[in-house]
mmCIF file of C-alpha atoms and ligand atoms in Angstrom:
data_model
loop_
_atom_site.group_PDB
_atom_site.id
_atom_site.type_symbol
_atom_site.label_atom_id
_atom_site.label_comp_id
_atom_site.label_asym_id
_atom_site.label_seq_id
_atom_site.Cartn_x
_atom_site.Cartn_y
_atom_site.Cartn_z
ATOM 1 C CA MET A 286 108.771 124.743 116.412
ATOM 2 C CA GLU A 287 108.554 120.979 115.850
ATOM 3 C CA LYS A 288 108.258 118.947 119.015
ATOM 4 C CA VAL A 289 109.743 115.457 119.212
ATOM 5 C CA VAL A 290 109.012 113.358 122.285
ATOM 6 C CA ILE A 291 111.150 110.338 123.104
ATOM 7 C CA VAL A 292 108.970 107.730 124.780
ATOM 8 C CA MET A 293 111.241 105.582 126.922
ATOM 9 C CA PRO A 294 109.842 102.698 128.943
ATOM 10 C CA ALA A 295 112.050 101.844 131.874
ATOM 11 C CA TYR A 296 111.583 99.031 134.313
ATOM 12 C CA ASN A 297 114.232 98.729 137.011
ATOM 13 C CA GLU A 298 116.615 100.976 135.139
ATOM 14 C CA ALA A 299 117.484 103.453 137.917
ATOM 15 C CA GLN A 300 121.189 103.597 137.039
ATOM 16 C CA ASN A 301 120.689 103.610 133.296
ATOM 17 C CA VAL A 302 117.974 106.214 133.333
ATOM 18 C CA ALA A 303 120.072 108.702 135.347
ATOM 19 C CA LEU A 304 122.950 108.371 132.889
ATOM 20 C CA MET A 305 120.555 108.503 129.964
ATOM 21 C CA VAL A 306 118.899 111.742 131.088
ATOM 22 C CA HIS A 307 122.306 113.269 131.570
ATOM 23 C CA GLU A 308 123.605 112.217 128.185
ATOM 24 C CA LEU A 309 120.497 113.247 126.266
ATOM 25 C CA PHE A 310 119.999 116.630 127.891
ATOM 26 C CA SER A 311 123.628 117.702 128.103
ATOM 27 C CA LYS A 312 125.075 116.147 124.955
ATOM 28 C CA GLU A 313 122.531 115.092 122.376
ATOM 29 C CA PHE A 314 119.597 117.512 122.560
ATOM 30 C CA PRO A 315 121.816 120.599 122.201
ATOM 31 C CA LYS A 316 123.083 119.179 118.870
ATOM 32 C CA ILE A 317 119.572 119.131 117.455
ATOM 33 C CA ASP A 318 118.643 122.548 116.128
ATOM 34 C CA GLY A 319 115.164 123.816 115.481
ATOM 35 C CA VAL A 320 113.399 121.044 117.359
ATOM 36 C CA GLU A 321 112.008 121.017 120.872
ATOM 37 C CA MET A 322 113.200 117.692 122.286
ATOM 38 C CA HIS A 323 111.374 116.052 125.195
ATOM 39 C CA LEU A 324 111.957 112.838 127.100
ATOM 40 C CA LEU A 325 109.039 110.945 128.600
ATOM 41 C CA VAL A 326 110.008 108.039 130.849
ATOM 42 C CA VAL A 327 107.299 105.424 131.331
ATOM 43 C CA ASP A 328 107.926 103.657 134.599
ATOM 44 C CA ASP A 329 105.722 100.902 136.006
ATOM 45 C CA PHE A 330 106.548 101.823 139.601
ATOM 46 C CA SER A 331 109.853 99.954 139.346
ATOM 47 C CA PRO A 332 110.859 98.616 142.767
ATOM 48 C CA ASP A 333 114.413 99.932 142.287
ATOM 49 C CA GLY A 334 113.244 103.538 142.431
ATOM 50 C CA THR A 335 113.599 104.398 138.728
ATOM 51 C CA GLY A 336 110.648 106.757 139.171
ATOM 52 C CA ASP A 337 112.239 108.728 142.001
ATOM 53 C CA VAL A 338 115.456 109.142 140.059
ATOM 54 C CA VAL A 339 113.493 110.658 137.174
ATOM 55 C CA LYS A 340 111.382 112.862 139.453
ATOM 56 C CA ASN A 341 114.528 114.304 141.015
ATOM 57 C CA LEU A 342 116.026 115.061 137.643
ATOM 58 C CA MET A 343 112.811 116.733 136.516
ATOM 59 C CA LYS A 344 113.677 119.615 138.848
ATOM 60 C CA HIS A 345 116.559 120.439 136.514
ATOM 61 C CA HIS A 346 115.027 119.656 133.118
ATOM 62 C CA LYS A 347 111.700 121.123 132.157
ATOM 63 C CA ASN A 348 111.460 118.858 129.084
ATOM 64 C CA LEU A 349 111.745 115.707 131.179
ATOM 65 C CA HIS A 350 108.478 113.967 132.057
ATOM 66 C CA ILE A 351 107.380 110.822 133.803
ATOM 67 C CA LEU A 352 104.346 108.602 133.506
ATOM 68 C CA GLN A 353 103.818 105.986 136.197
ATOM 69 C CA LYS A 354 101.325 103.158 136.222
ATOM 70 C CA GLU A 355 100.900 99.567 137.297
ATOM 71 C CA LYS A 356 103.015 97.055 135.390
ATOM 72 C CA GLU A 357 101.069 95.729 132.418
ATOM 73 C CA GLY A 358 103.896 94.912 130.013
ATOM 74 C CA LEU A 359 105.991 96.711 127.445
ATOM 75 C CA GLY A 360 103.279 97.368 124.860
ATOM 76 C CA TRP A 361 100.986 99.066 127.353
ATOM 77 C CA ALA A 362 103.868 101.167 128.630
ATOM 78 C CA TYR A 363 104.370 102.408 125.068
ATOM 79 C CA VAL A 364 100.674 102.912 124.359
ATOM 80 C CA ARG A 365 100.176 105.028 127.480
ATOM 81 C CA GLY A 366 103.388 106.888 126.750
ATOM 82 C CA MET A 367 102.467 107.611 123.150
ATOM 83 C CA GLN A 368 98.983 108.773 124.094
ATOM 84 C CA TYR A 369 100.442 111.087 126.709
ATOM 85 C CA ALA A 370 103.005 112.376 124.212
ATOM 86 C CA MET A 371 100.312 113.066 121.609
ATOM 87 C CA HIS A 372 97.506 114.448 123.740
ATOM 88 C CA LYS A 373 99.213 116.031 126.739
ATOM 89 C CA LEU A 374 102.585 117.060 125.311
ATOM 90 C CA HIS A 375 101.269 117.737 121.786
ATOM 91 C CA ALA A 376 104.136 115.949 120.096
ATOM 92 C CA ASP A 377 104.620 116.226 116.328
ATOM 93 C CA ALA A 378 106.650 113.031 116.325
ATOM 94 C CA VAL A 379 107.348 110.249 118.793
ATOM 95 C CA LEU A 380 110.583 108.284 119.083
ATOM 96 C CA GLU A 381 110.525 104.851 120.719
ATOM 97 C CA MET A 382 113.755 104.231 122.593
ATOM 98 C CA ASP A 383 115.110 101.869 125.255
ATOM 99 C CA ALA A 384 116.582 103.122 128.527
ATOM 100 C CA ASP A 385 119.466 100.675 128.686
ATOM 101 C CA PHE A 386 121.840 102.314 126.146
ATOM 102 C CA GLN A 387 121.292 99.560 123.605
ATOM 103 C CA HIS A 388 120.022 102.407 121.454
ATOM 104 C CA PRO A 389 123.041 104.683 121.863
ATOM 105 C CA PRO A 390 121.918 108.300 122.341
ATOM 106 C CA ARG A 391 124.091 109.497 119.451
ATOM 107 C CA PHE A 392 121.567 107.903 117.075
ATOM 108 C CA VAL A 393 118.754 110.200 118.187
ATOM 109 C CA LYS A 394 119.932 113.052 115.977
ATOM 110 C CA PRO A 395 120.011 111.085 112.693
ATOM 111 C CA MET A 396 116.472 109.868 113.393
ATOM 112 C CA VAL A 397 115.224 113.401 114.015
ATOM 113 C CA ASP A 398 117.098 114.588 110.911
ATOM 114 C CA ALA A 399 115.290 111.982 108.817
ATOM 115 C CA TYR A 400 111.998 113.280 110.178
ATOM 116 C CA LEU A 401 112.950 116.891 109.441
ATOM 117 C CA LYS A 402 113.748 115.836 105.879
ATOM 118 C CA GLY A 403 110.176 114.630 105.505
ATOM 119 C CA ALA A 404 110.087 111.039 106.729
ATOM 120 C CA ASP A 405 106.773 109.957 108.213
ATOM 121 C CA TYR A 406 108.393 106.921 109.713
ATOM 122 C CA ALA A 407 112.084 106.414 110.493
ATOM 123 C CA ILE A 408 113.289 102.947 111.419
ATOM 124 C CA GLY A 409 116.541 102.521 113.320
ATOM 125 C CA SER A 410 117.897 99.575 111.421
ATOM 126 C CA ARG A 411 120.623 97.122 112.409
ATOM 127 C CA TYR A 412 120.569 95.305 109.098
ATOM 128 C CA ILE A 413 121.504 97.998 106.638
ATOM 129 C CA LYS A 414 124.916 99.468 105.834
ATOM 130 C CA GLY A 415 126.194 101.358 108.845
ATOM 131 C CA GLY A 416 123.990 99.424 111.253
ATOM 132 C CA SER A 417 125.070 96.465 113.365
ATOM 133 C CA VAL A 418 124.317 94.100 116.208
ATOM 134 C CA PRO A 419 126.740 93.926 119.147
ATOM 135 C CA SER A 420 130.041 92.236 118.286
ATOM 136 C CA GLU A 421 129.933 90.780 121.808
ATOM 137 C CA TRP A 422 126.894 88.724 120.876
ATOM 138 C CA ALA A 423 127.521 85.007 120.422
ATOM 139 C CA LEU A 424 127.046 83.715 116.894
ATOM 140 C CA SER A 425 123.875 81.883 117.988
ATOM 141 C CA ARG A 426 122.328 85.108 119.286
ATOM 142 C CA LYS A 427 123.205 86.933 116.080
ATOM 143 C CA ALA A 428 121.673 84.113 114.072
ATOM 144 C CA VAL A 429 118.445 84.160 116.101
ATOM 145 C CA SER A 430 118.109 87.899 115.589
ATOM 146 C CA PHE A 431 118.911 87.756 111.881
ATOM 147 C CA PHE A 432 116.769 84.758 110.979
ATOM 148 C CA GLY A 433 113.935 85.892 113.238
ATOM 149 C CA ASN A 434 113.887 89.078 111.274
ATOM 150 C CA LEU A 435 114.074 87.296 107.959
ATOM 151 C CA PHE A 436 111.156 85.088 109.008
ATOM 152 C CA ILE A 437 109.005 88.103 109.842
ATOM 153 C CA ARG A 438 109.980 89.836 106.613
ATOM 154 C CA THR A 439 108.896 86.734 104.724
ATOM 155 C CA VAL A 440 105.524 86.200 106.380
ATOM 156 C CA LEU A 441 104.701 89.891 106.041
ATOM 157 C CA LEU A 442 106.041 89.869 102.472
ATOM 158 C CA ASN A 443 108.011 92.961 103.337
ATOM 159 C CA PHE A 444 111.477 92.967 101.854
ATOM 160 C CA LYS A 445 111.883 96.692 101.664
ATOM 161 C CA VAL A 446 112.417 97.134 105.381
ATOM 162 C CA HIS A 447 115.455 95.297 106.703
ATOM 163 C CA ASP A 448 114.809 95.439 110.436
ATOM 164 C CA LEU A 449 111.266 94.672 111.502
ATOM 165 C CA THR A 450 111.975 93.986 115.167
ATOM 166 C CA THR A 451 114.015 97.006 116.078
ATOM 167 C CA GLY A 452 112.797 98.969 119.075
ATOM 168 C CA PHE A 453 114.179 102.292 117.819
ATOM 169 C CA ARG A 454 111.621 104.005 115.602
ATOM 170 C CA LEU A 455 110.313 107.477 115.036
ATOM 171 C CA SER A 456 106.802 108.107 113.814
ATOM 172 C CA ARG A 457 105.076 111.268 112.769
ATOM 173 C CA VAL A 458 101.914 111.867 114.781
ATOM 174 C CA LYS A 459 99.765 113.393 112.047
ATOM 175 C CA GLY A 460 98.609 110.772 109.591
ATOM 176 C CA VAL A 461 100.647 107.934 111.089
ATOM 177 C CA LEU A 462 100.316 107.493 114.865
ATOM 178 C CA ASP A 463 97.033 109.370 115.242
ATOM 179 C CA LYS A 464 95.405 107.011 112.740
ATOM 180 C CA ILE A 465 96.171 103.913 114.814
ATOM 181 C CA GLU A 466 93.906 102.518 117.525
ATOM 182 C CA LEU A 467 96.780 101.887 119.879
ATOM 183 C CA GLU A 468 94.784 100.052 122.557
ATOM 184 C CA LYS A 469 93.745 97.511 119.935
ATOM 185 C CA LEU A 470 97.256 96.450 118.942
ATOM 186 C CA MET A 471 97.919 92.752 119.420
ATOM 187 C CA ASP A 472 99.828 91.372 122.417
ATOM 188 C CA LEU A 473 100.253 94.660 124.266
ATOM 189 C CA ASP A 474 101.428 92.846 127.360
ATOM 190 C CA ARG A 475 104.479 91.658 125.450
ATOM 191 C CA PHE A 476 107.258 92.790 123.141
ATOM 192 C CA ALA A 477 105.334 91.214 120.254
ATOM 193 C CA TYR A 478 103.025 94.250 119.944
ATOM 194 C CA LYS A 479 105.994 95.922 118.237
ATOM 195 C CA VAL A 480 105.452 94.001 115.027
ATOM 196 C CA ASP A 481 101.802 95.062 114.888
ATOM 197 C CA LEU A 482 102.669 98.691 115.616
ATOM 198 C CA LEU A 483 105.339 98.643 112.927
ATOM 199 C CA TYR A 484 102.922 97.074 110.466
ATOM 200 C CA GLN A 485 100.276 99.751 111.124
ATOM 201 C CA CYS A 486 102.824 102.563 110.920
ATOM 202 C CA LEU A 487 104.203 101.244 107.631
ATOM 203 C CA LYS A 488 100.672 101.200 106.249
ATOM 204 C CA ASN A 489 100.035 104.813 107.198
ATOM 205 C CA SER A 490 103.441 106.209 106.312
ATOM 206 C CA LYS A 491 103.917 107.741 102.894
ATOM 207 C CA LYS A 492 107.641 108.098 103.333
ATOM 208 C CA THR A 493 109.548 105.478 105.301
ATOM 209 C CA VAL A 494 113.263 105.715 105.846
ATOM 210 C CA GLU A 495 115.715 103.310 107.438
ATOM 211 C CA VAL A 496 118.436 104.928 109.477
ATOM 212 C CA PRO A 497 121.501 102.868 110.484
ATOM 213 C CA LEU A 498 121.577 101.839 114.136
ATOM 214 C CA GLU A 499 124.546 100.289 115.919
ATOM 215 C CA PHE A 500 122.690 98.244 118.472
ATOM 216 C CA ALA A 501 124.852 98.097 121.581
ATOM 217 C CA ALA A 502 125.204 95.316 124.140
ATOM 218 C CA ARG A 503 123.443 95.753 127.441
ATOM 219 C CA THR A 504 125.810 96.791 130.187
ATOM 220 C CA LYS A 505 123.667 96.879 133.309
ATOM 221 C CA GLU A 506 121.043 94.380 134.417
ATOM 222 C CA LYS A 507 119.622 91.878 132.015
ATOM 223 C CA SER A 508 117.225 91.888 129.109
ATOM 224 C CA LYS A 509 113.526 91.224 129.639
ATOM 225 C CA PHE A 510 113.250 89.576 126.234
ATOM 226 C CA ASN A 511 113.058 85.751 126.196
ATOM 227 C CA TRP A 512 111.977 82.848 124.025
ATOM 228 C CA LYS A 513 108.326 83.262 125.020
ATOM 229 C CA GLU A 514 108.468 86.809 123.708
ATOM 230 C CA MET A 515 110.060 85.500 120.538
ATOM 231 C CA VAL A 516 107.339 82.919 119.886
ATOM 232 C CA ALA A 517 104.682 85.583 120.548
ATOM 233 C CA THR A 518 106.426 87.910 118.104
ATOM 234 C CA PHE A 519 106.430 85.269 115.353
ATOM 235 C CA THR A 520 102.761 84.509 116.057
ATOM 236 C CA VAL A 521 101.768 88.155 115.671
ATOM 237 C CA ALA A 522 103.691 88.313 112.394
ATOM 238 C CA ILE A 523 101.954 85.191 111.079
ATOM 239 C CA ILE A 524 98.496 86.519 112.029
ATOM 240 C CA LEU A 525 99.225 89.837 110.324
ATOM 241 C CA GLY A 526 100.529 88.003 107.284
ATOM 242 C CA ILE A 527 97.351 85.930 106.981
ATOM 243 C CA LYS A 528 95.062 88.928 107.564
ATOM 244 C CA ASP A 529 96.922 90.690 104.820
ATOM 245 C CA LYS A 530 96.236 87.827 102.441
ATOM 246 C CA GLN A 531 92.578 87.439 103.413
ATOM 247 C CA ARG A 532 91.588 90.222 101.079
ATOM 248 C CA PHE A 533 93.530 88.628 98.259
ATOM 249 C CA ILE A 534 91.828 85.273 98.882
ATOM 250 C CA LYS A 535 88.383 86.925 98.797
ATOM 251 C CA PHE A 536 89.354 88.731 95.598
ATOM 252 C CA GLY A 537 90.272 85.361 94.085
ATOM 253 C CA ILE A 538 86.958 83.804 95.115
ATOM 254 C CA VAL A 539 84.989 86.729 93.682
ATOM 255 C CA GLY A 540 86.979 86.355 90.457
ATOM 256 C CA GLY A 541 85.939 82.679 90.371
ATOM 257 C CA THR A 542 82.250 83.519 90.824
ATOM 258 C CA GLY A 543 82.638 86.067 88.032
ATOM 259 C CA PHE A 544 83.817 83.305 85.759
ATOM 260 C CA VAL A 545 80.745 81.206 86.645
ATOM 261 C CA VAL A 546 78.398 84.145 85.983
ATOM 262 C CA ASN A 547 80.137 84.752 82.682
ATOM 263 C CA PHE A 548 79.839 81.121 81.588
ATOM 264 C CA LEU A 549 76.240 80.587 82.738
ATOM 265 C CA GLY A 550 75.173 83.967 81.315
ATOM 266 C CA LEU A 551 76.546 83.056 77.946
ATOM 267 C CA GLU A 552 74.710 79.712 77.883
ATOM 268 C CA ILE A 553 71.415 81.199 79.076
ATOM 269 C CA LEU A 554 71.461 84.140 76.663
ATOM 270 C CA LYS A 555 72.299 81.821 73.774
ATOM 271 C CA ARG A 556 69.207 79.810 74.600
ATOM 272 C CA PHE A 557 67.187 83.031 74.446
ATOM 273 C CA GLY A 558 68.372 83.443 70.876
ATOM 274 C CA PHE A 559 71.083 86.081 71.259
ATOM 275 C CA THR A 560 73.990 85.998 68.843
ATOM 276 C CA THR A 561 77.207 84.590 70.274
ATOM 277 C CA PHE A 562 78.794 88.026 70.142
ATOM 278 C CA MET A 563 75.944 89.739 71.993
ATOM 279 C CA ALA A 564 75.574 86.891 74.466
ATOM 280 C CA THR A 565 79.290 87.011 75.289
ATOM 281 C CA LEU A 566 79.253 90.766 75.621
ATOM 282 C CA LEU A 567 76.237 90.812 77.938
ATOM 283 C CA ALA A 568 77.466 87.868 79.991
ATOM 284 C CA THR A 569 80.853 89.511 80.427
ATOM 285 C CA GLU A 570 79.224 92.724 81.597
ATOM 286 C CA ALA A 571 77.029 90.732 83.976
ATOM 287 C CA ALA A 572 80.190 89.183 85.427
ATOM 288 C CA ILE A 573 81.784 92.619 85.745
ATOM 289 C CA ILE A 574 78.707 93.899 87.582
ATOM 290 C CA SER A 575 78.547 90.944 89.939
ATOM 291 C CA ASN A 576 82.304 91.174 90.579
ATOM 292 C CA PHE A 577 81.962 94.844 91.393
ATOM 293 C CA ILE A 578 79.101 94.200 93.806
ATOM 294 C CA PHE A 579 80.776 91.288 95.622
ATOM 295 C CA ASN A 580 84.116 93.036 95.834
ATOM 296 C CA ASN A 581 82.383 96.094 97.196
ATOM 297 C CA ILE A 582 80.365 94.355 99.885
ATOM 298 C CA TRP A 583 82.810 91.563 100.737
ATOM 299 C CA THR A 584 86.421 91.850 99.596
ATOM 300 C CA PHE A 585 86.589 95.533 100.413
ATOM 301 C CA LYS A 586 83.764 95.682 102.947
ATOM 302 C CA ASP A 587 85.877 97.891 105.220
ATOM 303 C CA LYS A 588 85.957 100.401 102.368
ATOM 304 C CA VAL A 589 82.469 99.772 100.986
ATOM 305 C CA ILE A 590 81.338 102.447 98.514
ATOM 306 C CA THR A 591 77.788 103.559 99.323
ATOM 307 C CA LYS A 592 77.394 107.021 97.827
ATOM 308 C CA VAL A 593 75.505 106.695 94.548
ATOM 309 C CA SER A 594 77.677 109.177 92.652
ATOM 310 C CA ASP A 595 80.842 107.402 93.891
ATOM 311 C CA ILE A 596 79.408 104.063 92.830
ATOM 312 C CA PHE A 597 78.973 105.374 89.288
ATOM 313 C CA VAL A 598 82.479 106.791 89.098
ATOM 314 C CA GLN A 599 84.204 103.773 90.613
ATOM 315 C CA PHE A 600 82.106 101.341 88.608
ATOM 316 C CA PHE A 601 83.145 103.160 85.456
ATOM 317 C CA LYS A 602 86.814 102.834 86.432
ATOM 318 C CA PHE A 603 86.190 99.196 87.273
ATOM 319 C CA ASN A 604 84.867 98.644 83.744
ATOM 320 C CA LEU A 605 87.867 100.398 82.243
ATOM 321 C CA SER A 606 90.261 98.205 84.160
ATOM 322 C CA SER A 607 88.324 95.093 83.128
ATOM 323 C CA LEU A 608 88.549 96.260 79.524
ATOM 324 C CA PHE A 609 92.317 96.320 79.806
ATOM 325 C CA ALA A 610 92.237 92.697 80.926
ATOM 326 C CA VAL A 611 90.056 91.723 77.974
ATOM 327 C CA ILE A 612 92.405 93.444 75.555
ATOM 328 C CA VAL A 613 95.702 92.301 76.989
ATOM 329 C CA GLN A 614 94.909 88.572 76.930
ATOM 330 C CA PRO A 615 94.729 88.174 73.123
ATOM 331 C CA PHE A 616 98.054 89.995 72.802
ATOM 332 C CA ILE A 617 99.753 87.669 75.259
ATOM 333 C CA VAL A 618 98.266 84.526 73.749
ATOM 334 C CA SER A 619 99.049 85.469 70.149
ATOM 335 C CA GLY A 620 102.534 86.604 71.182
ATOM 336 C CA ALA A 621 103.201 83.272 72.873
ATOM 337 C CA VAL A 622 101.872 81.377 69.865
ATOM 338 C CA SER A 623 104.187 83.207 67.496
ATOM 339 C CA ILE A 624 107.194 82.419 69.704
ATOM 340 C CA PHE A 625 106.466 78.882 70.897
ATOM 341 C CA GLY A 626 104.232 77.573 68.117
ATOM 342 C CA ASP A 627 100.481 77.259 67.764
ATOM 343 C CA THR A 628 99.612 74.273 69.936
ATOM 344 C CA SER A 629 96.798 73.964 72.447
ATOM 345 C CA LEU A 630 99.363 73.512 75.202
ATOM 346 C CA VAL A 631 100.989 76.836 74.328
ATOM 347 C CA ARG A 632 97.601 78.535 74.144
ATOM 348 C CA LEU A 633 96.553 77.127 77.510
ATOM 349 C CA GLY A 634 99.883 78.030 79.080
ATOM 350 C CA ALA A 635 99.737 81.549 77.685
ATOM 351 C CA LEU A 636 96.171 82.022 78.856
ATOM 352 C CA LEU A 637 97.019 80.848 82.362
ATOM 353 C CA PHE A 638 100.068 83.079 82.360
ATOM 354 C CA ALA A 639 98.018 86.057 81.217
ATOM 355 C CA LEU A 640 95.408 85.361 83.872
ATOM 356 C CA PHE A 641 97.612 84.667 86.875
ATOM 357 C CA ALA A 642 100.715 86.711 86.153
ATOM 358 C CA VAL A 643 99.148 89.731 84.484
ATOM 359 C CA VAL A 644 95.391 90.144 84.825
ATOM 360 C CA LEU A 645 95.014 89.048 88.449
ATOM 361 C CA PRO A 646 97.852 91.121 89.920
ATOM 362 C CA TYR A 647 96.910 94.022 87.671
ATOM 363 C CA ASN A 648 93.294 94.003 88.813
ATOM 364 C CA TYR A 649 94.246 93.569 92.437
ATOM 365 C CA ILE A 650 96.556 96.543 92.307
ATOM 366 C CA VAL A 651 94.035 98.722 90.464
ATOM 367 C CA TYR A 652 91.276 97.861 92.946
ATOM 368 C CA ASN A 653 93.479 98.567 95.949
ATOM 369 C CA VAL A 654 95.050 101.716 94.620
ATOM 370 C CA PHE A 655 92.369 103.375 92.487
ATOM 371 C CA ILE A 656 88.967 101.937 93.277
ATOM 372 C CA TRP A 657 88.704 101.005 96.956
ATOM 373 C CA ARG A 658 91.891 102.860 97.817
ATOM 374 C CA THR A 659 93.213 100.625 100.556
ATOM 375 C CA TRP A 660 96.810 101.156 99.458
ATOM 376 C CA LYS A 661 98.627 104.403 99.290
ATOM 377 C CA ILE A 662 101.524 104.461 96.897
ATOM 378 C CA PRO A 663 104.426 104.664 99.326
ATOM 379 C CA LYS A 664 107.658 106.422 98.682
ATOM 380 C CA PHE A 665 110.586 104.517 100.004
ATOM 381 C CA SER A 666 114.055 105.853 100.321
ATOM 382 C CA ARG A 667 117.119 105.561 102.435
HETATM 383 N N1 GDD B 212 107.734 100.474 131.744
HETATM 384 C C1 GDD B 212 108.149 99.283 131.319
HETATM 385 N N2 GDD B 212 107.365 98.198 131.537
HETATM 386 N N3 GDD B 212 109.316 99.185 130.677
HETATM 387 C C2 GDD B 212 109.718 97.972 130.248
HETATM 388 C C3 GDD B 212 108.965 96.797 130.434
HETATM 389 C C4 GDD B 212 107.718 96.937 131.141
HETATM 390 O O1 GDD B 212 106.991 95.987 131.350
HETATM 391 N N4 GDD B 212 109.650 95.767 129.884
HETATM 392 C C5 GDD B 212 110.783 96.287 129.374
HETATM 393 N N5 GDD B 212 110.837 97.606 129.605
HETATM 394 C C6 GDD B 212 111.872 98.560 129.160
HETATM 395 C C7 GDD B 212 113.258 98.242 129.627
HETATM 396 O O2 GDD B 212 113.531 98.816 130.872
HETATM 397 C C8 GDD B 212 114.117 98.847 128.495
HETATM 398 O O3 GDD B 212 114.293 100.225 128.658
HETATM 399 C C9 GDD B 212 113.277 98.604 127.272
HETATM 400 O O4 GDD B 212 111.938 98.470 127.747
HETATM 401 C C10 GDD B 212 113.683 97.353 126.497
HETATM 402 O O5 GDD B 212 113.702 96.239 127.370
HETATM 403 P P1 GDD B 212 114.917 95.191 127.362
HETATM 404 O O6 GDD B 212 114.646 94.198 128.438
HETATM 405 O O7 GDD B 212 116.218 95.895 127.397
HETATM 406 O O8 GDD B 212 114.658 94.499 125.975
HETATM 407 P P2 GDD B 212 115.721 93.940 124.914
HETATM 408 O O9 GDD B 212 116.966 94.742 124.917
HETATM 409 O O10 GDD B 212 115.877 92.472 125.100
HETATM 410 O O11 GDD B 212 114.925 94.146 123.581
HETATM 411 C C11 GDD B 212 115.319 95.094 122.625
HETATM 412 O O12 GDD B 212 115.523 94.443 121.407
HETATM 413 C C12 GDD B 212 114.342 93.832 120.893
HETATM 414 C C13 GDD B 212 114.665 92.995 119.683
HETATM 415 O O13 GDD B 212 115.490 93.647 118.789
HETATM 416 C C14 GDD B 212 114.220 96.139 122.528
HETATM 417 O O14 GDD B 212 114.724 97.242 121.775
HETATM 418 C C15 GDD B 212 112.994 95.621 121.876
HETATM 419 O O15 GDD B 212 112.130 96.701 121.607
HETATM 420 C C16 GDD B 212 113.346 94.932 120.569
HETATM 421 O O16 GDD B 212 112.178 94.372 120.008
HETATM 422 MN MN1 MN B 213 117.710 96.145 126.043
#
């Protein structure tokens, strides 16, 4: 039977956690068929006795667990909890959930259902149809949440997922969580680690699903989130966004050196008496070879191909994809000329268009998907 462990950090949530255990074990878990549901509370020795409340309840619920440690911040609470869920409880999936009823327990079932239907990663989303933020929230608070999210979506260039800061998410262990070095996530002492965790999970997940979440207002005690957490969250998003683009920048630089090799090669070979055709052909192949080498050892150094047989195969594919670029450019340029007239401005414009809008993105995608295989083709559905 599938085992889903809810990892629930709780700091000074004695009242909430008692109600939460009751509601999950007596109302929600029985609704979920065919899955062994567990709840793991991660307490940082809360002074209000949250830990004792849980320990007492554990006498009545064998699927209730507690992990206690010194207070190190929300991210660490989750990391320890997830490691315990994976290695000690042997979870097949882990659900991140708050203890304060802002993630209403009735939304646990739809998340588990999404997982049972094959989702690797289910995101409890406030910004899709059926989801919402508390109506009690002041307009300013709603705006901060909405625009904060939009900002993160923009810097991460992720417009498919609508809620990147939600704390209600379910991830499959195999292939998603177990591939992440949790202790190395950024800003684990803060809420901001959530963006990094989400980013890593999205990368590993082949099927991501957003599930509507009606985010509720807090009833007891107050939130531990504040503007410092917000700034840290934006910073993590910006760093991830830049890291993401680093590879693209390197790819662009390698492309530039390829152009130089191509140009110099042509001039040198001409001086050695080659025909223009042969000189161009050889110089182009020299550029393809140097591009392959630099992309292999620099742009994609984390995925460097070293096995000789693999080098041959991937280099062959690399040549094929370069061939496409060589062929597609004349079509674009002659097409543009026949539509807009045969002027040097049109030819230049068409060439630049072919290069930047077609060849560059095309090559980048081919390299990432087929040659160095840094991207998996994700399925995305609601
Ligand atoms: N063990 C432990 N240690 N638990 C903690 C800590 C900590 O240092 N800090 C917070 N928690 C627990 C709280 O007790 C609660 O169960 C949960 O983590 C979320 O904390 P809240 O203080 O209620 O945070 P929030 O409601 O402001 O933030 C929610 O919304 C954010 C933005 O949408 C959370 O769902 C965040 O995950 C989410 O990013
Ligand atoms: Mn909360």
